[in-house]
Amino acid sequence: MNFYVMTLFPDMIISGLNTSITGRAIDKGIISLNAVNIRDFTIDRHNHVDDYPYGGGAGMVMQAQPVYDCYKYIENKIKKKPRVIFMTPAGKTFNQEMAVNLAQEENIVFLCGHYEGIDERVLEMIVTDNVSIGDYVLTGGELPAMVMIDAISRNVKGVLNNEESAVTESFYQNLLEYPQYTRPETFMDKKVPEVLLSGHHANIERWRRNQSLLKTYNVRPDLFERAKLDKKDIKFLREQGIKINDK
Ligand code: 6GU
């Protein structure tokens, strides 16, 4: 899988993703990361890539020409029309389902804006998807692109090892992770929950499931509403005084 990032700050993309699990996947050749500097495509004498907005107003707008030529350079290299994702707070909010789906693509191009935005005409010409990473405003699209590349990559076969893969499971069921503990058994008078030392696998599994249910109910009621509950889950939650409607 090949990621292309159109950006004014290629070093930021490379340094952010060349470490840890994404870095290992790049080294192994499972994914490739190409940060392409939009400024390299300007035809302006002073290397400018932005100008004042027509109609007035604050800030600067990225010009169409360098963005378009940068895109054409990438399209020409891969010889097909890729998904082009424009990182914008005005896009559809990114989620795990989108990460899983995008992991099926062979090439993805990310377009990172800066300043007050990008000339609408080039967006109309090249962008296939508008995506946001949440309801807050960032200074540019680089961090959002890095977030998406990380989340997509870990759904590409071979990027995670078996142990790392298991960790994703819970989000698919719309439940949050149960708490984890490691040695020592006692840390500053705080003990590890007894059941985890019992060696009784069914009890441990039940306890973990119950912890996930309670955590999700308390911190993410929106997720909890979509979680699939079985009879044992419903019994446990009712014992905790939580009202559950039978379907
Ligand atoms: Cl994709 N871009 C910017 N600039 N801010 C954001 C965002 C994207 N997603 C959330 N905030």
PDB file of C-alpha atoms and ligand atoms in Angstrom:
ATOM      1  CA  MET A   1       0.000   0.000   0.000  1.00  0.00           C
ATOM      2  CA  ASN A   2       1.361   3.408  -0.999  1.00  0.00           C
ATOM      3  CA  PHE A   3       0.660   6.649   0.835  1.00  0.00           C
ATOM      4  CA  TYR A   4       1.362   9.996  -0.845  1.00  0.00           C
ATOM      5  CA  VAL A   5       1.146  13.179   1.188  1.00  0.00           C
ATOM      6  CA  MET A   6       0.946  16.550  -0.549  1.00  0.00           C
ATOM      7  CA  THR A   7       2.239  19.013   2.019  1.00  0.00           C
ATOM      8  CA  LEU A   8       4.320  22.125   2.673  1.00  0.00           C
ATOM      9  CA  PHE A   9       5.980  20.282   5.598  1.00  0.00           C
ATOM     10  CA  PRO A  10       7.221  16.887   4.315  1.00  0.00           C
ATOM     11  CA  ASP A  11       9.740  16.501   7.176  1.00  0.00           C
ATOM     12  CA  MET A  12       6.904  16.559   9.677  1.00  0.00           C
ATOM     13  CA  ILE A  13       5.192  13.608   7.949  1.00  0.00           C
ATOM     14  CA  ILE A  14       8.383  11.568   7.564  1.00  0.00           C
ATOM     15  CA  SER A  15       9.661  12.105  11.096  1.00  0.00           C
ATOM     16  CA  GLY A  16       6.265  11.364  12.609  1.00  0.00           C
ATOM     17  CA  LEU A  17       5.754   8.042  10.823  1.00  0.00           C
ATOM     18  CA  ASN A  18       9.280   6.655  10.454  1.00  0.00           C
ATOM     19  CA  THR A  19       9.308   5.354  14.041  1.00  0.00           C
ATOM     20  CA  SER A  20       7.540   2.549  15.870  1.00  0.00           C
ATOM     21  CA  ILE A  21       5.104   0.238  14.081  1.00  0.00           C
ATOM     22  CA  THR A  22       4.565   2.383  10.969  1.00  0.00           C
ATOM     23  CA  GLY A  23       8.353   2.820  10.651  1.00  0.00           C
ATOM     24  CA  ARG A  24       8.853  -0.939  10.845  1.00  0.00           C
ATOM     25  CA  ALA A  25       6.178  -1.479   8.141  1.00  0.00           C
ATOM     26  CA  ILE A  26       7.917   1.064   5.879  1.00  0.00           C
ATOM     27  CA  ASP A  27      11.308  -0.637   6.452  1.00  0.00           C
ATOM     28  CA  LYS A  28       9.747  -4.011   5.605  1.00  0.00           C
ATOM     29  CA  GLY A  29       8.200  -2.572   2.413  1.00  0.00           C
ATOM     30  CA  ILE A  30       4.617  -3.422   3.450  1.00  0.00           C
ATOM     31  CA  ILE A  31       3.642   0.237   3.120  1.00  0.00           C
ATOM     32  CA  SER A  32       5.443   3.106   1.412  1.00  0.00           C
ATOM     33  CA  LEU A  33       5.331   6.737   2.464  1.00  0.00           C
ATOM     34  CA  ASN A  34       5.993   9.528  -0.019  1.00  0.00           C
ATOM     35  CA  ALA A  35       5.805  13.085   1.310  1.00  0.00           C
ATOM     36  CA  VAL A  36       5.722  15.412  -1.685  1.00  0.00           C
ATOM     37  CA  ASN A  37       6.498  19.093  -1.146  1.00  0.00           C
ATOM     38  CA  ILE A  38       3.878  21.279  -2.828  1.00  0.00           C
ATOM     39  CA  ARG A  39       6.388  24.162  -2.882  1.00  0.00           C
ATOM     40  CA  ASP A  40       8.605  22.184  -5.295  1.00  0.00           C
ATOM     41  CA  PHE A  41       5.905  22.724  -7.946  1.00  0.00           C
ATOM     42  CA  THR A  42       5.455  26.482  -7.743  1.00  0.00           C
ATOM     43  CA  ILE A  43       6.272  28.566 -10.822  1.00  0.00           C
ATOM     44  CA  ASP A  44       6.354  31.758  -8.747  1.00  0.00           C
ATOM     45  CA  ARG A  45       9.661  33.674  -8.887  1.00  0.00           C
ATOM     46  CA  HIS A  46       9.785  33.859  -5.102  1.00  0.00           C
ATOM     47  CA  ASN A  47       8.579  30.306  -4.492  1.00  0.00           C
ATOM     48  CA  HIS A  48       5.276  31.548  -3.080  1.00  0.00           C
ATOM     49  CA  VAL A  49       2.434  29.031  -2.897  1.00  0.00           C
ATOM     50  CA  ASP A  50      -0.246  31.341  -1.447  1.00  0.00           C
ATOM     51  CA  ASP A  51      -1.887  34.691  -2.153  1.00  0.00           C
ATOM     52  CA  TYR A  52      -4.561  37.053  -0.795  1.00  0.00           C
ATOM     53  CA  PRO A  53      -8.191  35.868  -0.911  1.00  0.00           C
ATOM     54  CA  TYR A  54     -10.454  37.336  -3.605  1.00  0.00           C
ATOM     55  CA  GLY A  55     -13.215  39.253  -1.874  1.00  0.00           C
ATOM     56  CA  GLY A  56     -10.940  40.154   1.008  1.00  0.00           C
ATOM     57  CA  GLY A  57     -10.700  38.774   4.512  1.00  0.00           C
ATOM     58  CA  ALA A  58      -8.019  37.516   6.839  1.00  0.00           C
ATOM     59  CA  GLY A  59      -5.214  35.138   5.988  1.00  0.00           C
ATOM     60  CA  MET A  60      -3.820  33.671   2.806  1.00  0.00           C
ATOM     61  CA  VAL A  61      -5.136  31.043   0.399  1.00  0.00           C
ATOM     62  CA  MET A  62      -3.025  28.284  -1.179  1.00  0.00           C
ATOM     63  CA  GLN A  63      -2.987  28.700  -4.944  1.00  0.00           C
ATOM     64  CA  ALA A  64      -4.376  26.122  -7.360  1.00  0.00           C
ATOM     65  CA  GLN A  65      -1.355  25.771  -9.673  1.00  0.00           C
ATOM     66  CA  PRO A  66       1.263  24.233  -7.350  1.00  0.00           C
ATOM     67  CA  VAL A  67      -1.315  21.901  -5.788  1.00  0.00           C
ATOM     68  CA  TYR A  68      -2.564  20.780  -9.204  1.00  0.00           C
ATOM     69  CA  ASP A  69       0.935  20.182 -10.593  1.00  0.00           C
ATOM     70  CA  CYS A  70       1.946  18.313  -7.434  1.00  0.00           C
ATOM     71  CA  TYR A  71      -1.108  16.063  -7.834  1.00  0.00           C
ATOM     72  CA  LYS A  72      -0.373  15.445 -11.542  1.00  0.00           C
ATOM     73  CA  TYR A  73       3.183  14.437 -10.657  1.00  0.00           C
ATOM     74  CA  ILE A  74       1.810  11.759  -8.287  1.00  0.00           C
ATOM     75  CA  GLU A  75      -0.931  10.603 -10.680  1.00  0.00           C
ATOM     76  CA  ASN A  76       1.658  10.205 -13.417  1.00  0.00           C
ATOM     77  CA  LYS A  77       3.845   8.058 -11.147  1.00  0.00           C
ATOM     78  CA  ILE A  78       1.080   5.618 -10.203  1.00  0.00           C
ATOM     79  CA  LYS A  79      -0.619   5.673 -13.619  1.00  0.00           C
ATOM     80  CA  LYS A  80      -4.173   5.572 -12.221  1.00  0.00           C
ATOM     81  CA  LYS A  81      -6.639   7.853 -10.469  1.00  0.00           C
ATOM     82  CA  PRO A  82      -6.213   7.376  -6.695  1.00  0.00           C
ATOM     83  CA  ARG A  83      -8.461   8.391  -3.816  1.00  0.00           C
ATOM     84  CA  VAL A  84      -7.441  11.954  -2.918  1.00  0.00           C
ATOM     85  CA  ILE A  85      -8.314  12.820   0.659  1.00  0.00           C
ATOM     86  CA  PHE A  86      -8.410  16.499   1.585  1.00  0.00           C
ATOM     87  CA  MET A  87      -7.777  16.967   5.306  1.00  0.00           C
ATOM     88  CA  THR A  88     -10.309  19.566   6.487  1.00  0.00           C
ATOM     89  CA  PRO A  89     -12.319  20.248   9.649  1.00  0.00           C
ATOM     90  CA  ALA A  90     -15.282  20.561   7.243  1.00  0.00           C
ATOM     91  CA  GLY A  91     -15.046  16.892   6.214  1.00  0.00           C
ATOM     92  CA  LYS A  92     -16.702  13.667   7.333  1.00  0.00           C
ATOM     93  CA  THR A  93     -15.360  12.585  10.729  1.00  0.00           C
ATOM     94  CA  PHE A  94     -12.787   9.805  10.492  1.00  0.00           C
ATOM     95  CA  ASN A  95     -13.561   6.549  12.316  1.00  0.00           C
ATOM     96  CA  GLN A  96     -12.411   2.930  12.616  1.00  0.00           C
ATOM     97  CA  GLU A  97     -14.770   1.705   9.888  1.00  0.00           C
ATOM     98  CA  MET A  98     -13.247   4.180   7.399  1.00  0.00           C
ATOM     99  CA  ALA A  99      -9.746   3.050   8.457  1.00  0.00           C
ATOM    100  CA  VAL A 100     -10.646  -0.581   7.752  1.00  0.00           C
ATOM    101  CA  ASN A 101     -12.147   0.263   4.348  1.00  0.00           C
ATOM    102  CA  LEU A 102      -9.316   2.538   3.208  1.00  0.00           C
ATOM    103  CA  ALA A 103      -6.799  -0.211   4.061  1.00  0.00           C
ATOM    104  CA  GLN A 104      -8.084  -1.989   0.905  1.00  0.00           C
ATOM    105  CA  GLU A 105      -6.782   0.764  -1.424  1.00  0.00           C
ATOM    106  CA  GLU A 106      -3.519   0.339  -3.317  1.00  0.00           C
ATOM    107  CA  ASN A 107      -2.718   4.084  -3.338  1.00  0.00           C
ATOM    108  CA  ILE A 108      -4.030   6.947  -1.221  1.00  0.00           C
ATOM    109  CA  VAL A 109      -3.124  10.611  -1.670  1.00  0.00           C
ATOM    110  CA  PHE A 110      -3.553  13.033   1.235  1.00  0.00           C
ATOM    111  CA  LEU A 111      -3.775  16.759   0.605  1.00  0.00           C
ATOM    112  CA  CYS A 112      -2.758  18.912   3.581  1.00  0.00           C
ATOM    113  CA  GLY A 113      -3.890  22.515   3.618  1.00  0.00           C
ATOM    114  CA  HIS A 114      -2.478  25.456   5.527  1.00  0.00           C
ATOM    115  CA  TYR A 115      -3.297  29.126   5.948  1.00  0.00           C
ATOM    116  CA  GLU A 116      -6.994  29.888   5.407  1.00  0.00           C
ATOM    117  CA  GLY A 117      -7.510  27.116   2.872  1.00  0.00           C
ATOM    118  CA  ILE A 118      -6.895  26.073  -0.722  1.00  0.00           C
ATOM    119  CA  ASP A 119      -8.358  27.587  -3.919  1.00  0.00           C
ATOM    120  CA  GLU A 120     -11.704  25.822  -4.374  1.00  0.00           C
ATOM    121  CA  ARG A 121     -11.158  25.171  -8.091  1.00  0.00           C
ATOM    122  CA  VAL A 122      -8.288  22.726  -7.578  1.00  0.00           C
ATOM    123  CA  LEU A 123     -10.210  20.980  -4.806  1.00  0.00           C
ATOM    124  CA  GLU A 124     -13.123  20.460  -7.230  1.00  0.00           C
ATOM    125  CA  MET A 125     -10.719  19.011  -9.776  1.00  0.00           C
ATOM    126  CA  ILE A 126      -8.750  16.497  -7.703  1.00  0.00           C
ATOM    127  CA  VAL A 127     -10.362  15.735  -4.311  1.00  0.00           C
ATOM    128  CA  THR A 128     -12.457  12.549  -3.908  1.00  0.00           C
ATOM    129  CA  ASP A 129     -13.011  12.644  -0.106  1.00  0.00           C
ATOM    130  CA  ASN A 130     -13.110  15.393   2.546  1.00  0.00           C
ATOM    131  CA  VAL A 131     -12.117  14.075   5.963  1.00  0.00           C
ATOM    132  CA  SER A 132     -11.805  15.617   9.449  1.00  0.00           C
ATOM    133  CA  ILE A 133     -10.344  13.898  12.523  1.00  0.00           C
ATOM    134  CA  GLY A 134     -12.664  15.543  15.054  1.00  0.00           C
ATOM    135  CA  ASP A 135     -14.455  18.699  16.101  1.00  0.00           C
ATOM    136  CA  TYR A 136     -11.548  21.026  16.858  1.00  0.00           C
ATOM    137  CA  VAL A 137      -9.390  23.197  14.618  1.00  0.00           C
ATOM    138  CA  LEU A 138      -5.716  22.430  13.902  1.00  0.00           C
ATOM    139  CA  THR A 139      -3.142  24.645  12.173  1.00  0.00           C
ATOM    140  CA  GLY A 140      -2.758  22.283   9.220  1.00  0.00           C
ATOM    141  CA  GLY A 141      -3.663  18.928   7.727  1.00  0.00           C
ATOM    142  CA  GLU A 142      -0.342  17.194   8.504  1.00  0.00           C
ATOM    143  CA  LEU A 143      -1.218  15.792  11.938  1.00  0.00           C
ATOM    144  CA  PRO A 144      -4.631  14.579  10.681  1.00  0.00           C
ATOM    145  CA  ALA A 145      -2.964  12.860   7.687  1.00  0.00           C
ATOM    146  CA  MET A 146      -0.504  11.175  10.069  1.00  0.00           C
ATOM    147  CA  VAL A 147      -3.375  10.044  12.291  1.00  0.00           C
ATOM    148  CA  MET A 148      -5.173   8.529   9.296  1.00  0.00           C
ATOM    149  CA  ILE A 149      -2.045   6.834   7.932  1.00  0.00           C
ATOM    150  CA  ASP A 150      -1.373   5.250  11.326  1.00  0.00           C
ATOM    151  CA  ALA A 151      -4.959   4.024  11.741  1.00  0.00           C
ATOM    152  CA  ILE A 152      -5.176   2.726   8.136  1.00  0.00           C
ATOM    153  CA  SER A 153      -1.744   1.034   8.212  1.00  0.00           C
ATOM    154  CA  ARG A 154      -2.523  -1.105  11.223  1.00  0.00           C
ATOM    155  CA  ASN A 155      -5.350  -2.663   9.175  1.00  0.00           C
ATOM    156  CA  VAL A 156      -3.005  -3.610   6.326  1.00  0.00           C
ATOM    157  CA  LYS A 157      -2.018  -7.283   6.402  1.00  0.00           C
ATOM    158  CA  GLY A 158       1.505  -7.806   7.761  1.00  0.00           C
ATOM    159  CA  VAL A 159       1.809  -4.454   9.534  1.00  0.00           C
ATOM    160  CA  LEU A 160       0.941  -5.798  12.989  1.00  0.00           C
ATOM    161  CA  ASN A 161       2.268  -9.032  14.429  1.00  0.00           C
ATOM    162  CA  ASN A 162      -0.212 -11.499  15.984  1.00  0.00           C
ATOM    163  CA  GLU A 163       0.095 -10.052  19.482  1.00  0.00           C
ATOM    164  CA  GLU A 164      -0.495  -6.490  18.302  1.00  0.00           C
ATOM    165  CA  SER A 165      -3.494  -7.509  16.149  1.00  0.00           C
ATOM    166  CA  ALA A 166      -5.571  -8.792  19.038  1.00  0.00           C
ATOM    167  CA  VAL A 167      -5.838  -5.307  20.533  1.00  0.00           C
ATOM    168  CA  THR A 168      -8.189  -4.063  17.786  1.00  0.00           C
ATOM    169  CA  GLU A 169     -10.945  -6.567  18.510  1.00  0.00           C
ATOM    170  CA  SER A 170     -12.835  -4.612  21.106  1.00  0.00           C
ATOM    171  CA  PHE A 171     -13.509  -1.523  19.005  1.00  0.00           C
ATOM    172  CA  TYR A 172     -15.278  -3.681  16.439  1.00  0.00           C
ATOM    173  CA  GLN A 173     -17.745  -4.711  19.134  1.00  0.00           C
ATOM    174  CA  ASN A 174     -18.223  -1.088  20.181  1.00  0.00           C
ATOM    175  CA  LEU A 175     -16.700  -1.765  23.596  1.00  0.00           C
ATOM    176  CA  LEU A 176     -13.660  -0.130  25.179  1.00  0.00           C
ATOM    177  CA  GLU A 177     -10.647  -2.087  26.432  1.00  0.00           C
ATOM    178  CA  TYR A 178     -10.608  -3.678  29.903  1.00  0.00           C
ATOM    179  CA  PRO A 179      -7.800  -2.605  32.285  1.00  0.00           C
ATOM    180  CA  GLN A 180      -4.418  -4.368  32.176  1.00  0.00           C
ATOM    181  CA  TYR A 181      -1.939  -5.138  34.975  1.00  0.00           C
ATOM    182  CA  THR A 182       1.625  -6.433  35.151  1.00  0.00           C
ATOM    183  CA  ARG A 183       4.213  -7.106  37.893  1.00  0.00           C
ATOM    184  CA  PRO A 184       4.496  -6.348  40.721  1.00  0.00           C
ATOM    185  CA  GLU A 185       1.383  -7.811  42.371  1.00  0.00           C
ATOM    186  CA  THR A 186       1.302  -4.875  44.806  1.00  0.00           C
ATOM    187  CA  PHE A 187       2.255  -1.322  43.828  1.00  0.00           C
ATOM    188  CA  MET A 188       2.123   1.252  46.676  1.00  0.00           C
ATOM    189  CA  ASP A 189      -0.545  -0.803  48.523  1.00  0.00           C
ATOM    190  CA  LYS A 190      -2.655  -1.208  45.371  1.00  0.00           C
ATOM    191  CA  LYS A 191      -3.245  -4.886  44.551  1.00  0.00           C
ATOM    192  CA  VAL A 192      -3.878  -6.496  41.189  1.00  0.00           C
ATOM    193  CA  PRO A 193      -7.518  -7.760  41.039  1.00  0.00           C
ATOM    194  CA  GLU A 194      -7.561 -11.248  42.633  1.00  0.00           C
ATOM    195  CA  VAL A 195      -9.323 -12.968  39.710  1.00  0.00           C
ATOM    196  CA  LEU A 196      -6.382 -12.235  37.380  1.00  0.00           C
ATOM    197  CA  LEU A 197      -4.082 -14.312  39.628  1.00  0.00           C
ATOM    198  CA  SER A 198      -6.541 -17.231  39.843  1.00  0.00           C
ATOM    199  CA  GLY A 199      -5.582 -18.980  36.599  1.00  0.00           C
ATOM    200  CA  HIS A 200      -9.329 -19.577  35.998  1.00  0.00           C
ATOM    201  CA  HIS A 201      -9.621 -18.559  32.353  1.00  0.00           C
ATOM    202  CA  ALA A 202     -13.412 -18.442  32.092  1.00  0.00           C
ATOM    203  CA  ASN A 203     -13.664 -16.228  35.198  1.00  0.00           C
ATOM    204  CA  ILE A 204     -10.915 -13.949  33.900  1.00  0.00           C
ATOM    205  CA  GLU A 205     -12.664 -13.592  30.551  1.00  0.00           C
ATOM    206  CA  ARG A 206     -15.979 -12.797  32.261  1.00  0.00           C
ATOM    207  CA  TRP A 207     -14.336 -10.224  34.566  1.00  0.00           C
ATOM    208  CA  ARG A 208     -12.643  -8.510  31.610  1.00  0.00           C
ATOM    209  CA  ARG A 209     -15.873  -8.437  29.643  1.00  0.00           C
ATOM    210  CA  ASN A 210     -17.704  -6.910  32.631  1.00  0.00           C
ATOM    211  CA  GLN A 211     -14.990  -4.252  33.034  1.00  0.00           C
ATOM    212  CA  SER A 212     -15.324  -3.361  29.332  1.00  0.00           C
ATOM    213  CA  LEU A 213     -19.096  -3.095  29.670  1.00  0.00           C
ATOM    214  CA  LEU A 214     -18.916  -0.825  32.734  1.00  0.00           C
ATOM    215  CA  LYS A 215     -16.204   1.389  31.271  1.00  0.00           C
ATOM    216  CA  THR A 216     -18.059   1.825  27.990  1.00  0.00           C
ATOM    217  CA  TYR A 217     -21.364   2.513  29.763  1.00  0.00           C
ATOM    218  CA  ASN A 218     -19.723   5.169  31.935  1.00  0.00           C
ATOM    219  CA  VAL A 219     -17.427   6.993  29.508  1.00  0.00           C
ATOM    220  CA  ARG A 220     -18.932   6.366  26.048  1.00  0.00           C
ATOM    221  CA  PRO A 221     -22.710   5.942  26.328  1.00  0.00           C
ATOM    222  CA  ASP A 222     -22.950   6.609  22.566  1.00  0.00           C
ATOM    223  CA  LEU A 223     -20.772   3.537  21.843  1.00  0.00           C
ATOM    224  CA  PHE A 224     -22.524   1.478  24.500  1.00  0.00           C
ATOM    225  CA  GLU A 225     -25.876   1.949  22.741  1.00  0.00           C
ATOM    226  CA  ARG A 226     -24.441   0.224  19.673  1.00  0.00           C
ATOM    227  CA  ALA A 227     -22.683  -2.630  21.564  1.00  0.00           C
ATOM    228  CA  LYS A 228     -24.006  -6.152  21.047  1.00  0.00           C
ATOM    229  CA  LEU A 229     -24.977  -7.540  24.465  1.00  0.00           C
ATOM    230  CA  ASP A 230     -25.611 -11.214  25.226  1.00  0.00           C
ATOM    231  CA  LYS A 231     -27.717 -12.698  28.074  1.00  0.00           C
ATOM    232  CA  LYS A 232     -24.780 -12.803  30.529  1.00  0.00           C
ATOM    233  CA  ASP A 233     -23.925  -9.164  29.780  1.00  0.00           C
ATOM    234  CA  ILE A 234     -27.507  -8.065  30.439  1.00  0.00           C
ATOM    235  CA  LYS A 235     -27.666 -10.075  33.680  1.00  0.00           C
ATOM    236  CA  PHE A 236     -24.404  -8.512  34.930  1.00  0.00           C
ATOM    237  CA  LEU A 237     -25.429  -4.962  34.001  1.00  0.00           C
ATOM    238  CA  ARG A 238     -28.814  -5.362  35.741  1.00  0.00           C
ATOM    239  CA  GLU A 239     -27.021  -6.581  38.880  1.00  0.00           C
ATOM    240  CA  GLN A 240     -25.076  -3.300  38.741  1.00  0.00           C
ATOM    241  CA  GLY A 241     -28.366  -1.380  38.724  1.00  0.00           C
ATOM    242  CA  ILE A 242     -28.053  -0.431  35.039  1.00  0.00           C
ATOM    243  CA  LYS A 243     -31.342  -0.439  33.140  1.00  0.00           C
ATOM    244  CA  ILE A 244     -31.204  -2.401  29.871  1.00  0.00           C
ATOM    245  CA  ASN A 245     -34.141  -2.758  27.465  1.00  0.00           C
ATOM    246  CA  ASP A 246     -34.608  -6.274  26.056  1.00  0.00           C
ATOM    247  CA  LYS A 247     -34.899  -6.330  22.275  1.00  0.00           C
TER     248      LYS A 247
HETATM  249 CL1  6GU B   1      -8.402  17.282   8.830  1.00  0.00          CL
HETATM  250  N1  6GU B   1      -7.588  19.729   9.437  1.00  0.00           N
HETATM  251  C1  6GU B   1      -7.503  20.783  10.263  1.00  0.00           C
HETATM  252  N2  6GU B   1      -6.811  21.861   9.874  1.00  0.00           N
HETATM  253  N3  6GU B   1      -8.081  20.823  11.451  1.00  0.00           N
HETATM  254  C2  6GU B   1      -8.759  19.723  11.810  1.00  0.00           C
HETATM  255  C3  6GU B   1      -8.895  18.596  11.019  1.00  0.00           C
HETATM  256  C4  6GU B   1      -8.287  18.627   9.806  1.00  0.00           C
HETATM  257  N4  6GU B   1      -9.634  17.675  11.660  1.00  0.00           N
HETATM  258  C5  6GU B   1      -9.950  18.234  12.809  1.00  0.00           C
HETATM  259  N5  6GU B   1      -9.448  19.470  12.915  1.00  0.00           N
END
